[in-house]
mmCIF file of C-alpha atoms and ligand atoms in Angstrom:
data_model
loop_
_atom_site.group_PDB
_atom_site.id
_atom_site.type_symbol
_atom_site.label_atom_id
_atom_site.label_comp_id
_atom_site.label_asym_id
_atom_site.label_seq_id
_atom_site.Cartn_x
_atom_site.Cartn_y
_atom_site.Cartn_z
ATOM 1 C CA UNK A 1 174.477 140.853 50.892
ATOM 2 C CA UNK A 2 175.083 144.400 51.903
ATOM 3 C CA UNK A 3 177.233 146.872 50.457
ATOM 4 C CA UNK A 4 179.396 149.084 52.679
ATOM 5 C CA UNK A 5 180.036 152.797 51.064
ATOM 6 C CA UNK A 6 182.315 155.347 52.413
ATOM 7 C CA UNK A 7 181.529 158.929 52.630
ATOM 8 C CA UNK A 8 183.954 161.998 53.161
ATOM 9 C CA UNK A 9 183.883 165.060 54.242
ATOM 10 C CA UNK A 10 184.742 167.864 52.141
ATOM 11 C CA UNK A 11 186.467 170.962 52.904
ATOM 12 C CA UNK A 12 186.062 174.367 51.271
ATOM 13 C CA UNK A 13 189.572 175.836 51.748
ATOM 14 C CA UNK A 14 188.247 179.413 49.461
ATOM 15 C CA UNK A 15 184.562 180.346 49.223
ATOM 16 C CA UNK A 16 184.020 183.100 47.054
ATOM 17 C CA UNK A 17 179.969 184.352 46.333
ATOM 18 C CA UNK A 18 180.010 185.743 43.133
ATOM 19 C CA UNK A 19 175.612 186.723 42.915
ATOM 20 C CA UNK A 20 172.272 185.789 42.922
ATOM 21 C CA UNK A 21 170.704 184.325 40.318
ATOM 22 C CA UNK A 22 167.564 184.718 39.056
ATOM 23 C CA UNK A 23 166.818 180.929 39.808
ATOM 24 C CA UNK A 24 167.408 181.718 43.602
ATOM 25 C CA UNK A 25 170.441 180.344 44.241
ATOM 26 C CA UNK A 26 173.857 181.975 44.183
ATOM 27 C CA UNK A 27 177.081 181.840 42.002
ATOM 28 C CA UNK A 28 179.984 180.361 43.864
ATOM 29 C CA UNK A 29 183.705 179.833 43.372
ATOM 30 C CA UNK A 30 185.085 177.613 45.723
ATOM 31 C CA UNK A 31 188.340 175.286 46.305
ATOM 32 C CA UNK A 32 186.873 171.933 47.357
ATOM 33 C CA UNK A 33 189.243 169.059 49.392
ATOM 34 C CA UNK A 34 188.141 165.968 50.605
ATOM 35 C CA UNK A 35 189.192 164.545 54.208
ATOM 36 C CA UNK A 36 189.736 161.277 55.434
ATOM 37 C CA UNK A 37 186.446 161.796 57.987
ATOM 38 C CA UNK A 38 184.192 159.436 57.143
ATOM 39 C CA UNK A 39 180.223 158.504 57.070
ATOM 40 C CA UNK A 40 180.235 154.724 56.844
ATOM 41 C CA UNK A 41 176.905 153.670 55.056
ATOM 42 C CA UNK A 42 175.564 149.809 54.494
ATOM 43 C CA UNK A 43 173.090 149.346 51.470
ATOM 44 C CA UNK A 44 170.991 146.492 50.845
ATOM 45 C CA UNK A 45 167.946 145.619 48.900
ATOM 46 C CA UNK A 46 164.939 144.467 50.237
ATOM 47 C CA UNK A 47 161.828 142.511 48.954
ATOM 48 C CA UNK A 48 159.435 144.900 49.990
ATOM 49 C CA UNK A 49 159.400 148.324 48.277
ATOM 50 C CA UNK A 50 159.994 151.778 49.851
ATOM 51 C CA UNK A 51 163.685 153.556 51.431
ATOM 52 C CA UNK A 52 164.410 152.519 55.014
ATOM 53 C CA UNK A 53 167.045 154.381 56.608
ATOM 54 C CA UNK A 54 168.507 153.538 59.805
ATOM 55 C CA UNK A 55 170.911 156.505 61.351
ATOM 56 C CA UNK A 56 172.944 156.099 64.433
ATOM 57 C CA UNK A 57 171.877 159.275 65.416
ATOM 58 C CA UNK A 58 168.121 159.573 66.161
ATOM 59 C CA UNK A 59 167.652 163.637 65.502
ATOM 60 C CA UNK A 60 168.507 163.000 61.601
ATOM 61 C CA UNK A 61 165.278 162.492 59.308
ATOM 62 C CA UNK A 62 164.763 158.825 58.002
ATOM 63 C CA UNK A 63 162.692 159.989 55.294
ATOM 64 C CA UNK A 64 163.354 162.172 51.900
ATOM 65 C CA UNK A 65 164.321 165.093 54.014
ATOM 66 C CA UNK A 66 167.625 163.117 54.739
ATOM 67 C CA UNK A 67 169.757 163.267 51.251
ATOM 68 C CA UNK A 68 170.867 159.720 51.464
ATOM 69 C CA UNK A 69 166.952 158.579 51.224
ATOM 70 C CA UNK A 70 166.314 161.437 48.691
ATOM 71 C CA UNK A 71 169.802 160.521 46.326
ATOM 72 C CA UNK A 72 168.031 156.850 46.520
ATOM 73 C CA UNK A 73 164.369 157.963 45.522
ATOM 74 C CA UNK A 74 166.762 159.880 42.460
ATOM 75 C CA UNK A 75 168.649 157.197 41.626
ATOM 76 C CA UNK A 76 165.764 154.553 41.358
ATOM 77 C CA UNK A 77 163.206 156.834 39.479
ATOM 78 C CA UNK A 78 165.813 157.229 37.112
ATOM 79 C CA UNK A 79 166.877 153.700 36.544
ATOM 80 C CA UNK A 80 163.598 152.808 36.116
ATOM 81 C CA UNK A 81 163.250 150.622 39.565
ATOM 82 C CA UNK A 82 160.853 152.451 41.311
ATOM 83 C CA UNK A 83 159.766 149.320 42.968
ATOM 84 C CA UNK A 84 162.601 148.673 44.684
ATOM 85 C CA UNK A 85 163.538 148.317 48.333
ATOM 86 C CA UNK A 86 166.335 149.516 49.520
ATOM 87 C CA UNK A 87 167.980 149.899 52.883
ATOM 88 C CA UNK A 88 170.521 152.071 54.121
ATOM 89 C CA UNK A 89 172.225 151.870 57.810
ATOM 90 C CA UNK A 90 173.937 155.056 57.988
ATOM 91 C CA UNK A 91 176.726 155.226 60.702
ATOM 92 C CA UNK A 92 177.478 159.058 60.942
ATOM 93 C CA UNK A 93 180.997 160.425 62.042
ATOM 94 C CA UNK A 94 181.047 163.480 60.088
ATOM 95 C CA UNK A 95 179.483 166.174 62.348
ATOM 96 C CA UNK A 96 175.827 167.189 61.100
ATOM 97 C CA UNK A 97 174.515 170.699 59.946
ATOM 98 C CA UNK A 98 178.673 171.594 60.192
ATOM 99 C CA UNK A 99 179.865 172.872 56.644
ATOM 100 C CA UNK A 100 181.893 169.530 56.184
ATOM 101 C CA UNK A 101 179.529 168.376 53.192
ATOM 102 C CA UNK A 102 178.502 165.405 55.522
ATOM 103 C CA UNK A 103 174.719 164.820 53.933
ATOM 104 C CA UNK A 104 175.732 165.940 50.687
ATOM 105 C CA UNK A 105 178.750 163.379 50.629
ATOM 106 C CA UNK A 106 176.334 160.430 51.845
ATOM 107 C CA UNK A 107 173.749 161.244 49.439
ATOM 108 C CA UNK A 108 177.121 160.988 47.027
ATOM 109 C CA UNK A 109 177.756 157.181 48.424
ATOM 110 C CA UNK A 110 174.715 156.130 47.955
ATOM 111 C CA UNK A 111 174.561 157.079 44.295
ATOM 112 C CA UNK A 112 177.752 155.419 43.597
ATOM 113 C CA UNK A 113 176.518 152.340 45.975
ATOM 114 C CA UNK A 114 173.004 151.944 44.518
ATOM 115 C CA UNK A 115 174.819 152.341 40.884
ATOM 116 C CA UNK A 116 177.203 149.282 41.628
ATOM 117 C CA UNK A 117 174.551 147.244 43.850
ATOM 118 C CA UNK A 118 172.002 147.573 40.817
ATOM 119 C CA UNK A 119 174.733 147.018 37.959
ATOM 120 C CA UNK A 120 172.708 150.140 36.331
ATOM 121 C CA UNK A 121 176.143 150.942 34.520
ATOM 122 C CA UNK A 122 175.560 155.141 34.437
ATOM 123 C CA UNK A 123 178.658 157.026 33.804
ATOM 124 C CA UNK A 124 180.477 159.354 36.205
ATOM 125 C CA UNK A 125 179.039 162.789 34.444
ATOM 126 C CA UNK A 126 175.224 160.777 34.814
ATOM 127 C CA UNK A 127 175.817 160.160 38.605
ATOM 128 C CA UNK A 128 176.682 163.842 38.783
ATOM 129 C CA UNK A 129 174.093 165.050 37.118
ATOM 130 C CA UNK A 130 171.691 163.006 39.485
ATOM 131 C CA UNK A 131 173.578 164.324 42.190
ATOM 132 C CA UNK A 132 172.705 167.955 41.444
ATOM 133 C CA UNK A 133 169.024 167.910 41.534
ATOM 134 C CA UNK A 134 169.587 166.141 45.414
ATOM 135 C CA UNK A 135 171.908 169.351 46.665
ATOM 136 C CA UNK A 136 174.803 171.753 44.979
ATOM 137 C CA UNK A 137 177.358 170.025 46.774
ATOM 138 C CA UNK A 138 176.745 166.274 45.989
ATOM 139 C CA UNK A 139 178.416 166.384 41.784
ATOM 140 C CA UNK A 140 181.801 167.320 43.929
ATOM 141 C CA UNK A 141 181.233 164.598 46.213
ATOM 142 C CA UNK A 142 180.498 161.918 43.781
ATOM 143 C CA UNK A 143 184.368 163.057 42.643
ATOM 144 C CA UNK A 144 186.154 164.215 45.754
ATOM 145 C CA UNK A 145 189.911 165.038 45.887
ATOM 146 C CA UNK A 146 190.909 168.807 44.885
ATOM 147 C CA UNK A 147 188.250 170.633 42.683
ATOM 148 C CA UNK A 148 187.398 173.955 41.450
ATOM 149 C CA UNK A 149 183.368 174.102 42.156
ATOM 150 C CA UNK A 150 181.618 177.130 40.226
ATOM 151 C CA UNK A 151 177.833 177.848 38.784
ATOM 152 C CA UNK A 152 175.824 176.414 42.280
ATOM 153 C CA UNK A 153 178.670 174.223 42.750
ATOM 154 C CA UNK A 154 178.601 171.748 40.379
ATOM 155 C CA UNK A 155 180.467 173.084 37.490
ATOM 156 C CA UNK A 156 183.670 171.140 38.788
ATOM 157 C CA UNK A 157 187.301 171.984 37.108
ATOM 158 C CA UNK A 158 189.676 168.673 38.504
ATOM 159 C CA UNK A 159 192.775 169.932 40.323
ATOM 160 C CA UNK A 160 196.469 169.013 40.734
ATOM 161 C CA UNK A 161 196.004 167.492 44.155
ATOM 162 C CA UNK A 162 196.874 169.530 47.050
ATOM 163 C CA UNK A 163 200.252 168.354 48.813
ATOM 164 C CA UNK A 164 199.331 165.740 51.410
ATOM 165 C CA UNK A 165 198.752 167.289 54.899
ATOM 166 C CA UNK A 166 196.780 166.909 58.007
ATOM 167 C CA UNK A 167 194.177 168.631 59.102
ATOM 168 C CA UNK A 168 192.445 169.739 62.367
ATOM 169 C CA UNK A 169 188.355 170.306 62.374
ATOM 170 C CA UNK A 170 186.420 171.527 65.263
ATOM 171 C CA UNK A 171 183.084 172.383 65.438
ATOM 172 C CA UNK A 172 181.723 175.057 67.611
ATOM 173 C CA UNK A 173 178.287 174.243 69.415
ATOM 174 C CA UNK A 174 176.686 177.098 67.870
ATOM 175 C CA UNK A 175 173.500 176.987 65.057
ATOM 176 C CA UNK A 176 173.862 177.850 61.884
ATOM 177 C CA UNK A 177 171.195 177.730 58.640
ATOM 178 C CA UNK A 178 172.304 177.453 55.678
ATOM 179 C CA UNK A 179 169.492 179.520 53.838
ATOM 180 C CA UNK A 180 169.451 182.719 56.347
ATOM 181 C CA UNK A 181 173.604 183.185 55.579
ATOM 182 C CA UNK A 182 173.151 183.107 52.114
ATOM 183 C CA UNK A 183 170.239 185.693 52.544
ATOM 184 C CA UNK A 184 172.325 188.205 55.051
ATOM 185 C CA UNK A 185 175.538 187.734 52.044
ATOM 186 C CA UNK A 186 173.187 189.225 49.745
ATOM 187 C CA UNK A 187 172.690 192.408 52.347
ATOM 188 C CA UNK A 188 176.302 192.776 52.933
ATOM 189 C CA UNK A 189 179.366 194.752 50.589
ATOM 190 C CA UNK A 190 181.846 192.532 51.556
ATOM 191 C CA UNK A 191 185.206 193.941 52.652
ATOM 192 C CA UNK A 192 187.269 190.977 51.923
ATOM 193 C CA UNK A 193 187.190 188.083 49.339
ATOM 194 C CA UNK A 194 189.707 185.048 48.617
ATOM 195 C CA UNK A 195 192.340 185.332 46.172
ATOM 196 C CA UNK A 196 191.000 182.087 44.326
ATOM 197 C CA UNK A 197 193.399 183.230 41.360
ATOM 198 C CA UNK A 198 196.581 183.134 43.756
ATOM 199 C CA UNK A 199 195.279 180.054 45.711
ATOM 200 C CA UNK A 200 194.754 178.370 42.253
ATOM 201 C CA UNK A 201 198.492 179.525 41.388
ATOM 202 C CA UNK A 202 199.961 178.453 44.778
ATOM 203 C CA UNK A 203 198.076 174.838 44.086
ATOM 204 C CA UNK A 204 198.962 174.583 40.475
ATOM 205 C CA UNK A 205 203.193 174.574 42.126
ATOM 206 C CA UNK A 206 202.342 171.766 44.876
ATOM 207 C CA UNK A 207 202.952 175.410 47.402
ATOM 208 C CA UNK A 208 200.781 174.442 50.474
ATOM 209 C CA UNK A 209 202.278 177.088 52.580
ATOM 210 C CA UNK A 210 200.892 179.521 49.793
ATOM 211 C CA UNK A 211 197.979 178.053 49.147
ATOM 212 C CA UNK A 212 196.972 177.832 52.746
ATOM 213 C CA UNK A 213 197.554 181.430 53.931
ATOM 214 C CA UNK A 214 194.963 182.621 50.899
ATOM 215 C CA UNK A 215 192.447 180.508 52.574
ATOM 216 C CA UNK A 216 189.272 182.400 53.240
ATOM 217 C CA UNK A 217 185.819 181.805 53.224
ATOM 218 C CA UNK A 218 183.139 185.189 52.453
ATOM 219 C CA UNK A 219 180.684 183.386 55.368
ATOM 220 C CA UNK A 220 182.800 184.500 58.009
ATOM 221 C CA UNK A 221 181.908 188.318 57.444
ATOM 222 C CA UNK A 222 178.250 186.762 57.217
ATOM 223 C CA UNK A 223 178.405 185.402 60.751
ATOM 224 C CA UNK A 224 176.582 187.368 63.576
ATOM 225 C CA UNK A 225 179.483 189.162 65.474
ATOM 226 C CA UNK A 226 179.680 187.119 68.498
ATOM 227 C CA UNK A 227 179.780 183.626 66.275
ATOM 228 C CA UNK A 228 182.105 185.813 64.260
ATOM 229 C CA UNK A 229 184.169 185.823 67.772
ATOM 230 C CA UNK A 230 184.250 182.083 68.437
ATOM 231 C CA UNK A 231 185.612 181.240 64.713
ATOM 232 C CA UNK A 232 188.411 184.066 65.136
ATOM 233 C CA UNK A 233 189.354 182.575 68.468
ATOM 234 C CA UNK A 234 189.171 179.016 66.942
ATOM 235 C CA UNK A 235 191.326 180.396 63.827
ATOM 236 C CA UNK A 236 194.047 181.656 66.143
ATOM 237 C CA UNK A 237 194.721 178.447 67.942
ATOM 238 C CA UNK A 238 195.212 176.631 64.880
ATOM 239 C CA UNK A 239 197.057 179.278 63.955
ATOM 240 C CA UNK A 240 199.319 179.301 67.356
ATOM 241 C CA UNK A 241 199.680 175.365 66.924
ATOM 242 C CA UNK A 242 201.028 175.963 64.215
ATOM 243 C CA UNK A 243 198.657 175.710 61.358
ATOM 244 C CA UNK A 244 199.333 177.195 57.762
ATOM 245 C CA UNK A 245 196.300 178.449 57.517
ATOM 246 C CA UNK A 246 192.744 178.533 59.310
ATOM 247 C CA UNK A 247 189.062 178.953 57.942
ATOM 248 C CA UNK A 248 185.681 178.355 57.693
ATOM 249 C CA UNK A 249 183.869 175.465 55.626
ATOM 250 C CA UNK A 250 181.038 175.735 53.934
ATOM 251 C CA UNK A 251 178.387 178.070 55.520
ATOM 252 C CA UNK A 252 179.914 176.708 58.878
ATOM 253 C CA UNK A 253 180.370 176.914 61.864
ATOM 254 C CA UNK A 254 183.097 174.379 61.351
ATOM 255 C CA UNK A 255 186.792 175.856 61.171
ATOM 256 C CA UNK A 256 190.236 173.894 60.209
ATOM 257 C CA UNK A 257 193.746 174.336 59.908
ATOM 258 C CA UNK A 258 196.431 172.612 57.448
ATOM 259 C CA UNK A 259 199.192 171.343 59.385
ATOM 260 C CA UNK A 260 202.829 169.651 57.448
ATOM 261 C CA UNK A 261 203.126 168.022 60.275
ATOM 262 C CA UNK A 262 200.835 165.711 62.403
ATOM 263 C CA UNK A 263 201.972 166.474 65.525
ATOM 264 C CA UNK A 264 201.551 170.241 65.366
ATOM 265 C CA UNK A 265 197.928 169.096 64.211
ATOM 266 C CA UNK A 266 197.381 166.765 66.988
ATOM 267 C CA UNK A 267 198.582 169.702 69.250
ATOM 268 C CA UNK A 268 196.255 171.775 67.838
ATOM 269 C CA UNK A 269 193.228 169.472 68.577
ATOM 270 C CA UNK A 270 194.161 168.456 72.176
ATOM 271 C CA UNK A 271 193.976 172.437 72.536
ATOM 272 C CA UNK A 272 190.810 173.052 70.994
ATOM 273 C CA UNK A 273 189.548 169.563 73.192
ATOM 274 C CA UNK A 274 189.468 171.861 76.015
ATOM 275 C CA UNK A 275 186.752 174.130 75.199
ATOM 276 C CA UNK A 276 185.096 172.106 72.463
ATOM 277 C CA UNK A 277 183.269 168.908 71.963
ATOM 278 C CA UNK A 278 183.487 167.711 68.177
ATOM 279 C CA UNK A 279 187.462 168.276 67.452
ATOM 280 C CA UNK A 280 188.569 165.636 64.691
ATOM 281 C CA UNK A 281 192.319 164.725 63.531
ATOM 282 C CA UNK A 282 192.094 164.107 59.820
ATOM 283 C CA UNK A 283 194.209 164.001 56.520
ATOM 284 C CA UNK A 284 193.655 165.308 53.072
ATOM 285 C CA UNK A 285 192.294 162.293 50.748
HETATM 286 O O1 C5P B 301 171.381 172.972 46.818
HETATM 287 P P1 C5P B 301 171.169 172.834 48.291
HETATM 288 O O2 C5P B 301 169.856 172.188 48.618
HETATM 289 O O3 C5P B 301 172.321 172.166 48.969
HETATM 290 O O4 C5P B 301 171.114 174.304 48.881
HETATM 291 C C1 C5P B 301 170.613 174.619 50.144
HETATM 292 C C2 C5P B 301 170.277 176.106 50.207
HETATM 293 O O5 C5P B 301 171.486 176.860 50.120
HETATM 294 C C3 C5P B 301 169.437 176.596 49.052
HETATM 295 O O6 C5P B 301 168.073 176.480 49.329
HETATM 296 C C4 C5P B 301 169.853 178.055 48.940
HETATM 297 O O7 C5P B 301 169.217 178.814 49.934
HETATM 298 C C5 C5P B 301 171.312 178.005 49.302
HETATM 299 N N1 C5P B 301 172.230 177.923 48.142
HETATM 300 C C6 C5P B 301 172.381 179.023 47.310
HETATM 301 N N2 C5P B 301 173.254 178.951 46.249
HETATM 302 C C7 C5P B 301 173.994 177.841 46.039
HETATM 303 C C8 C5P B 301 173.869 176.711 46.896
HETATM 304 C C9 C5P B 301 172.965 176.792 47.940
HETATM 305 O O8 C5P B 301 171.730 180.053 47.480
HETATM 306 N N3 C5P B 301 174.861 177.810 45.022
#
């Protein structure tokens, strides 16, 4: 009766901010991966009408604050089936509030879930387009895999996919909001932006090594200086484990490495085990 979805995280291995716009949000250019770290999310449909969502974690929102509930509300105004029930179990692995894409990516499953569970039939570019009025980053996760991401982040290019590899996440304990670092960006001259031209060459030859050292994320300068710290620190143990390259995701706090091979990675996260709690092993996808 119930459908199981998978949703993965993403990574963002450049983010570029190009400018605010007058709408309020800002113009990005980022280098989106997907990683085998997954929310696993059960769908059913119920008699009586109205979203239930069920998380495993009791601080997340069960109503249209949480994007899997809102992508539903989307999905069945839209198909006309505002009258249906639906319900969602939502068993989270991805860490929350991290950068990974994690609530974007399950409000992503549970387009593509509803979509199939409904036999509504809408295309691909329709799911997207749904996708983008729930949160910038949920067109790219409807996709996944290697993507350009411009305009608020759903103006996605497909990419040759970047060479498999394996990846080590870890979250520092630390806060971060999503709306205040895009505010203190627009205060800042930044000293330092990726090369998303090079990092788009390097991919375009299958060159992880090359790709991976023009990893870098414009957040980072963003960060207050002692959070700034933490991801430096967290950056050069990857680094020392032998990573290709180390950086932020998303707005953070969340920092990975590329690894060739998995037991460099695995070194890497048995290191950063020590001092921190949510440390994942993972692989591109
Ligand atoms: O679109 P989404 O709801 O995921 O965005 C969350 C917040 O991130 C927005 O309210 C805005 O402050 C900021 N944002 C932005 N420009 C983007 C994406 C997000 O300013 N392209």
């Amino acid at each position: 009766m119930g459908m199981e979805v998978y949703a993965a995280a993403k990574l963002n291995l450049t983010l570029d901010v190009l400018g605010k716009r007058p709408d309020g949000y800002h113009d990005l250019r980022m280098l989106m991966q997907s990683v085998g770290l997954y929310d696993r999310l059960t769908l059913e449909l119920r008699e009586e009408s109205g979203i239930l969502l069920h998380a495993n974690r009791s601080f997340l929102p069960s109503d249209s604050r949480n994007l899997a509930v809102a992508a539903a509300e989307r999905f069945l105004e839209r198909v006309g089936r505002q009258g249906q029930g639906v319900y969602i179990e939502l068993e989270k692995h991805i860490p929350v509030r991290a950068g990974l894409g994690g609530g974007s990516s399950d409000a992503a499953a549970v387009l593509r879930g509803l979509n199939e569970l409904l036999g509504a039939g809408l295309s691909g570019q329709e799911l997207e387009k749904l996708g983008e009025q729930v949160g910038s980053d949920v067109p790219y996760c409807i996709r996944g895999g290697t993507a350009l991401a411009e305009g608020r982040g759903e103006l996605l290019t497909p990419l040759r996919p970047l060479p498999h590899c394996y990846v080590a996440v870890c979250k520092p304990a630390f806060p971060i909001s999503t709306p205040t670092l895009f505010s203190r960006i627009d205060s800042l001259r930044l000293r330092c932006r990726p090369d998303t031209a090079g990092a788009l060459e390097a991919l375009a030859q299958g060159d992880l090594g090359g790709l991976a050292r023009r990893m870098y994320n414009v957040f980072e300068e963003a960060l207050p200086p002692s959070r700034r710290g933490d991801v430096e620190r967290i950056k050069s143990v990857l680094i020392d484990q032998g990573a290709l390259g180390a950086c932020m995701s998303g707005t953070g706090p969340t920092v990975f490495g590329l690894f060739r091979e998995e037991g460099d990675a695995r070194g890497a996260v048995e290191a950063l085990r020590e001092e921190y709690q949510e440390v994942f092993l993972g692989e591109t996808v």
